[in-house]
XYZ file of C-alpha atoms in Angstrom:
329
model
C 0.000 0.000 0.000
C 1.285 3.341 -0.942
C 1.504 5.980 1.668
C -0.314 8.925 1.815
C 0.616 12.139 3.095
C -2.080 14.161 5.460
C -2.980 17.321 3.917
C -2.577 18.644 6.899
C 1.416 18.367 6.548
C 1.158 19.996 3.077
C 1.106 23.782 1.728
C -2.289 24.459 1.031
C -2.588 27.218 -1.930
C -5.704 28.346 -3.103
C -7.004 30.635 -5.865
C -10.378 32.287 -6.551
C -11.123 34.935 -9.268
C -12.312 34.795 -12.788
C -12.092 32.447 -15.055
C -9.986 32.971 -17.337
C -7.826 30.584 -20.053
C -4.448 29.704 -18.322
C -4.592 30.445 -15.190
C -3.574 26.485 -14.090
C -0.374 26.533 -16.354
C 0.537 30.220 -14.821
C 0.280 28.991 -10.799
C 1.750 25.390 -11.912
C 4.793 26.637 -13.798
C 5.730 29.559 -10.301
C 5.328 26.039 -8.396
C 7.611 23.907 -10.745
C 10.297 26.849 -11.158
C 10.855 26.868 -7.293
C 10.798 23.199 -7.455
C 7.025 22.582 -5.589
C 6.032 19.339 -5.955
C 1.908 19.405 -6.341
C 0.272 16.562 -4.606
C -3.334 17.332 -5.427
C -5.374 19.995 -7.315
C -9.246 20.683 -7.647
C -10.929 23.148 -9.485
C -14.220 24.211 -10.313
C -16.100 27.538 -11.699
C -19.076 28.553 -10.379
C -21.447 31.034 -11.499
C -18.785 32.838 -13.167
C -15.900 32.638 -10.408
C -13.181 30.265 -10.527
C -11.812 28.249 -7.978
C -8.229 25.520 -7.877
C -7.088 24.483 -4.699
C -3.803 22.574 -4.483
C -2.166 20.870 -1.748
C 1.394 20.645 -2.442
C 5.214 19.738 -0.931
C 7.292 22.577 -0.050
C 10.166 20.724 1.694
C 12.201 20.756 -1.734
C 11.616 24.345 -2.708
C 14.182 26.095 -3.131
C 13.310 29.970 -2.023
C 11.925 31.063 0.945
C 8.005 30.982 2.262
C 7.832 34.637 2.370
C 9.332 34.928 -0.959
C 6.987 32.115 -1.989
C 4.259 34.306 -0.803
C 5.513 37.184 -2.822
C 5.479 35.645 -5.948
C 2.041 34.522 -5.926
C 0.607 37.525 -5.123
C 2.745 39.261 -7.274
C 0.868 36.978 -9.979
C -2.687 36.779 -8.588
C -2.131 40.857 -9.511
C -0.783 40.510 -12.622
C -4.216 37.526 -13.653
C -6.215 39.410 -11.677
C -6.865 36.720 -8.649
C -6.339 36.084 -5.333
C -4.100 33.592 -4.099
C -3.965 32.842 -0.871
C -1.140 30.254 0.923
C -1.383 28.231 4.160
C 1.682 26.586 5.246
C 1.618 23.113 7.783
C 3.237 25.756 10.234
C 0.164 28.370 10.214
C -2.048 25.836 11.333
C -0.311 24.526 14.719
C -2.754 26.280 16.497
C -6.016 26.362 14.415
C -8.501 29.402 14.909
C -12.233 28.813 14.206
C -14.659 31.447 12.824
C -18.608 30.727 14.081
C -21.049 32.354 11.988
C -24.637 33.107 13.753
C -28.121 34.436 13.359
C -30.648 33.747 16.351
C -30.342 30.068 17.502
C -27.913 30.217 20.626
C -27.894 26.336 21.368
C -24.916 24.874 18.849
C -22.561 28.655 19.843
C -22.721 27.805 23.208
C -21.927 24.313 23.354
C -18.579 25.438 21.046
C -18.154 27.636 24.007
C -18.355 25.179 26.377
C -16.461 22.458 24.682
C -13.848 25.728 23.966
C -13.652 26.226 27.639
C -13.303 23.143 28.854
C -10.034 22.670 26.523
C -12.375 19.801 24.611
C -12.940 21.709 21.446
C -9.335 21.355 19.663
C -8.571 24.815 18.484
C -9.396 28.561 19.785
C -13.222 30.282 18.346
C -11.028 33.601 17.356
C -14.521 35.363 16.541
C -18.062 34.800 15.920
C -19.972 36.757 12.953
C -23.873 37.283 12.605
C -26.049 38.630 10.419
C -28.211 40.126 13.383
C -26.400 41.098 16.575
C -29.032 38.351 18.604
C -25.961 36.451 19.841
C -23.249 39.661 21.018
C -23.936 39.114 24.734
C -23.244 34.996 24.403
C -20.141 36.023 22.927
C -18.798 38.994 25.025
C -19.828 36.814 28.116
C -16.920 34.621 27.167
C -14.138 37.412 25.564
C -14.346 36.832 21.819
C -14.757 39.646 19.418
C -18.542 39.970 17.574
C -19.410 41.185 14.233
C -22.872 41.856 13.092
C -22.749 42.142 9.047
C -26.310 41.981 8.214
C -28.349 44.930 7.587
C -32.113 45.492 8.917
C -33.440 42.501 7.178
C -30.390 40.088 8.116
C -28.736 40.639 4.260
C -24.765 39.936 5.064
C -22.298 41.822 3.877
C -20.040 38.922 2.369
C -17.191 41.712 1.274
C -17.051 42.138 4.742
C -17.326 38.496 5.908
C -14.106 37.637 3.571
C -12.306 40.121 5.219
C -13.174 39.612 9.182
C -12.641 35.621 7.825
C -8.741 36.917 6.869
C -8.195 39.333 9.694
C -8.992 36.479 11.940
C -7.090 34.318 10.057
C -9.934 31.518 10.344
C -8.427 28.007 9.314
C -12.542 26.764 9.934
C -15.525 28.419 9.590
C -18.547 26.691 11.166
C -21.828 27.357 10.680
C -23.778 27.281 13.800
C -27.426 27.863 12.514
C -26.624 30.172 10.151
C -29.415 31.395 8.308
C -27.903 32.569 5.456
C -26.499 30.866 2.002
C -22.771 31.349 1.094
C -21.986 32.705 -2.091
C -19.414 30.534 -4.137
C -17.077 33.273 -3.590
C -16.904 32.395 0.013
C -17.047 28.561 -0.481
C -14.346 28.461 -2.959
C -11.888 30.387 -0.510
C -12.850 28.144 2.294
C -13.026 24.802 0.454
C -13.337 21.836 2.425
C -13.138 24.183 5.743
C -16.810 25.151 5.894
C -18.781 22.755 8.172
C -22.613 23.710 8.394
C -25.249 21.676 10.826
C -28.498 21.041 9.461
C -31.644 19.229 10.738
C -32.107 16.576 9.166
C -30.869 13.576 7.889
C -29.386 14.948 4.718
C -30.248 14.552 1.998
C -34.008 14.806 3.016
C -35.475 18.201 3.764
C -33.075 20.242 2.466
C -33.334 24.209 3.153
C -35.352 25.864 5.552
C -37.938 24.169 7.943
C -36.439 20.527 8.194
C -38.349 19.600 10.849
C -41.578 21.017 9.709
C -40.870 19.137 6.565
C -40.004 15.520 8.550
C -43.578 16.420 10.389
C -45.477 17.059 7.026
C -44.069 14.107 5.359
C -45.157 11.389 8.388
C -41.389 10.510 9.147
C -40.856 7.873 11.820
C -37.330 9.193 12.339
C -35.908 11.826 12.097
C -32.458 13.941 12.358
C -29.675 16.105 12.338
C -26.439 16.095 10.100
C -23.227 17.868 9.941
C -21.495 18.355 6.402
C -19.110 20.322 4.823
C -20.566 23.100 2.897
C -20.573 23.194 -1.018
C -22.223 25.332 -3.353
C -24.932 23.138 -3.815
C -27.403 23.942 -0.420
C -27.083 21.221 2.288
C -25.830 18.550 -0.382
C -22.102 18.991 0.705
C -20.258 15.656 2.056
C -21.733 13.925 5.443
C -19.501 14.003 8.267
C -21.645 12.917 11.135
C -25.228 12.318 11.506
C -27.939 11.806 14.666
C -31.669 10.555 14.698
C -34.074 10.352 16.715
C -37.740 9.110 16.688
C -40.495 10.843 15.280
C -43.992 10.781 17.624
C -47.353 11.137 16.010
C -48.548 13.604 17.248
C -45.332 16.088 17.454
C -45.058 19.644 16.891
C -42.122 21.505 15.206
C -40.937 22.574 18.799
C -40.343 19.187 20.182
C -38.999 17.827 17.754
C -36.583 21.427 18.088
C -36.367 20.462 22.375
C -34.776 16.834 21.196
C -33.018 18.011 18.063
C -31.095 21.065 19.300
C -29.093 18.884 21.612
C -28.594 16.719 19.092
C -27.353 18.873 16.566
C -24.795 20.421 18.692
C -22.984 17.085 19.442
C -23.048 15.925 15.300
C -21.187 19.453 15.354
C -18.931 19.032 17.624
C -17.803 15.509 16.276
C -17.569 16.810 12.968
C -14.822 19.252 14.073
C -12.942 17.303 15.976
C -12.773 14.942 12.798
C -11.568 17.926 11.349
C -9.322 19.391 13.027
C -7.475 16.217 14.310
C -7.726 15.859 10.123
C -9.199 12.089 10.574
C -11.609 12.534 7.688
C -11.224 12.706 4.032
C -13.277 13.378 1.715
C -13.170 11.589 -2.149
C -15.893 12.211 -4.757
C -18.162 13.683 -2.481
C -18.193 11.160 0.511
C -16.075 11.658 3.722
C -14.391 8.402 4.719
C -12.335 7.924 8.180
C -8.707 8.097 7.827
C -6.895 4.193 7.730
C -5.295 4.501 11.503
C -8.734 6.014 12.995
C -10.687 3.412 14.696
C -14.446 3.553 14.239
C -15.088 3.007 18.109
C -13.220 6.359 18.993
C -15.993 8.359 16.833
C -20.062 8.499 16.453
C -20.397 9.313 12.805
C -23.800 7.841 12.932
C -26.668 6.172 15.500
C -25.267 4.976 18.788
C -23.642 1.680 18.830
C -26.860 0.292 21.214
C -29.196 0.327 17.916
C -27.043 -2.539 16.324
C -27.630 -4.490 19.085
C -31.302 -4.030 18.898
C -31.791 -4.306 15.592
C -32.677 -8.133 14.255
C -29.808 -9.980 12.589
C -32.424 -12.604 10.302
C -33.076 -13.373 7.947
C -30.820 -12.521 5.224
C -30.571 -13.780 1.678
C -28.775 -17.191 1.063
C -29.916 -18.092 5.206
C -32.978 -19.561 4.003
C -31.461 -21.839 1.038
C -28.896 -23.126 3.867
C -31.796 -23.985 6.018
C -33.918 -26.005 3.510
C -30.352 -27.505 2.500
C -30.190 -29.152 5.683
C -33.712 -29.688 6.095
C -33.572 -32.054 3.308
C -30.652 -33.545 4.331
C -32.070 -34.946 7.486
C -35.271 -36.143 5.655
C -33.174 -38.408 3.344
C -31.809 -39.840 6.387
């Protein structure tokens, strides 16, 4: 089996602008010159704006990181992009950005899991698009931005640059309200994780568990994901359910959700940011060396148990097999 290297231990360059013919040859070609050895590349264009992130090896290069820096700005100017780099050693100690709108319950679990040193990296600042959730946040020292207007419209401009002022290595969505623009995803790909509620991919968008009521569900859930630009279709990271009564309104199934929710979150970025998840062709796997017992991607371990184990195909053939065996004799 050949190794493979963590992207965490790799340079992590991304660029957003445009598209525009050869822009892949122009970033390659800096990268081969300084001898950068390109271990993976993506790219995609999305309502007009372009988007390649590469992870690449920077051990063999032979100028500096700052110069390295340099250079590709010096050429996002000259195409017109931006290119932004992340080396292993910027990420030692990973900063998250939380973006909010009313719902306090998933923000202050990060801030408990933060305080009790569970969390795995440092909330640098939480963002809203209404100003609901300041207190929350001042109660435990981290800076608040409200960048929605009167009706809760964000000011993305505004968002990219609190995200790089930060320095954000994760943005999590912790109910928020609002749909990213590609030109937001594409900067943050792969480092967007979003909670919804629901057991993606049914009831996308708003209302999930109005929709699970109107629609009879016996179960119901929650699911955390990496954001795309496709709404709430990004790749599953962890999931929760629960049962569905009768007779249940939307708030109950909120009271037994909301808990729930917060602890797919959680999970998910811890996945993350221990980078013990991958994701290939839209499906997250767990890394080779993580054991399945350590995490909860799914339903608790106690529904296997109760669930019944026959019959299964082939069982039955086996069982008349033998049955006519002992007739003969």
């Amino acid at each position: 089996m050949v190794a493979v290297t963590r992207k965490h231990k790799l340079t992590e360059i991304t660029v957003v602008g445009e598209d525009d013919t050869g822009l892949i040859a122009n970033v390659t070609s800096l990268l081969f010159e300084r001898s950068i050895n390109i271990e993976d590349l993506d790219q995609a264009v999305r309502e007009g704006v372009f988007r390649m992130t590469m992870h690449v090896d920077t051990t063999e290069m032979v100028c500096t990181e700052t110069k390295l820096r340099e250079d590709l700005d010096d050429l996002g100017d000259d195409l017109g992009v931006d290119i932004q780099v992340r080396f292993p050693a910027d990420r030692e100690t990973q900063s998250i950005a939380v973006l909010v709108t009313k719902e306090s319950h998933c923000l202050e679990a990060l801030f408990e899991a933060w305080a009790n040193g569970d969390l795995g990296a440092d909330i640098g600042v939480v963002i809203g698009n209404h100003d609901d959730l300041q207190p929350l946040a001042e109660k435990y020292d981290v800076p608040f931005h409200d960048i929605g207007d009167e009706k809760g419209t964000p000011d993305e401009d505004q968002l990219l640059e609190l995200l790089a002022e930060y320095e954000a290595d994760l943005v999590v969505l912790a109910r928020y309200m609002r749909i990213l623009s590609p030109d937001v995803v594409f900067r943050y790909e792969s480092r967007i994780i979003n909670v919804h509620p629901s057991l993606l991919p049914a009831f996308p968008g708003a209302e999930a568990y109005m929709q699970a009521i109107e629609e009879g569900v016996r179960i119901a859930g929650v699911t955390a994901h990496y954001v795309t630009t496709d709404l709430d279709q990004g790749p599953i990271i962890t999931q929760r359910a629960f049962n569905v009564p009768d007779d249940a309104t939307e708030e109950e199934l909120q009271q037994v959700g909301q808990p729930l929710e917060a602890d797919a979150l959680i999970e998910a970025i811890g996945l993350h940011l221990d980078d013990e998840v991958s994701v290939h062709r839209g499906r997250t796997r767990l890394r080779d060396d993580v054991s399945e017992d350590s995490v909860q991607l799914g339903a608790p371990d106690d529904l296997d148990a109760a669930n019944p184990d026959r019959p299964i195909d082939g069982l039955g053939e086996i069982v008349a097999g033998q049955d006519a065996g002992e007739a003969d004799d």
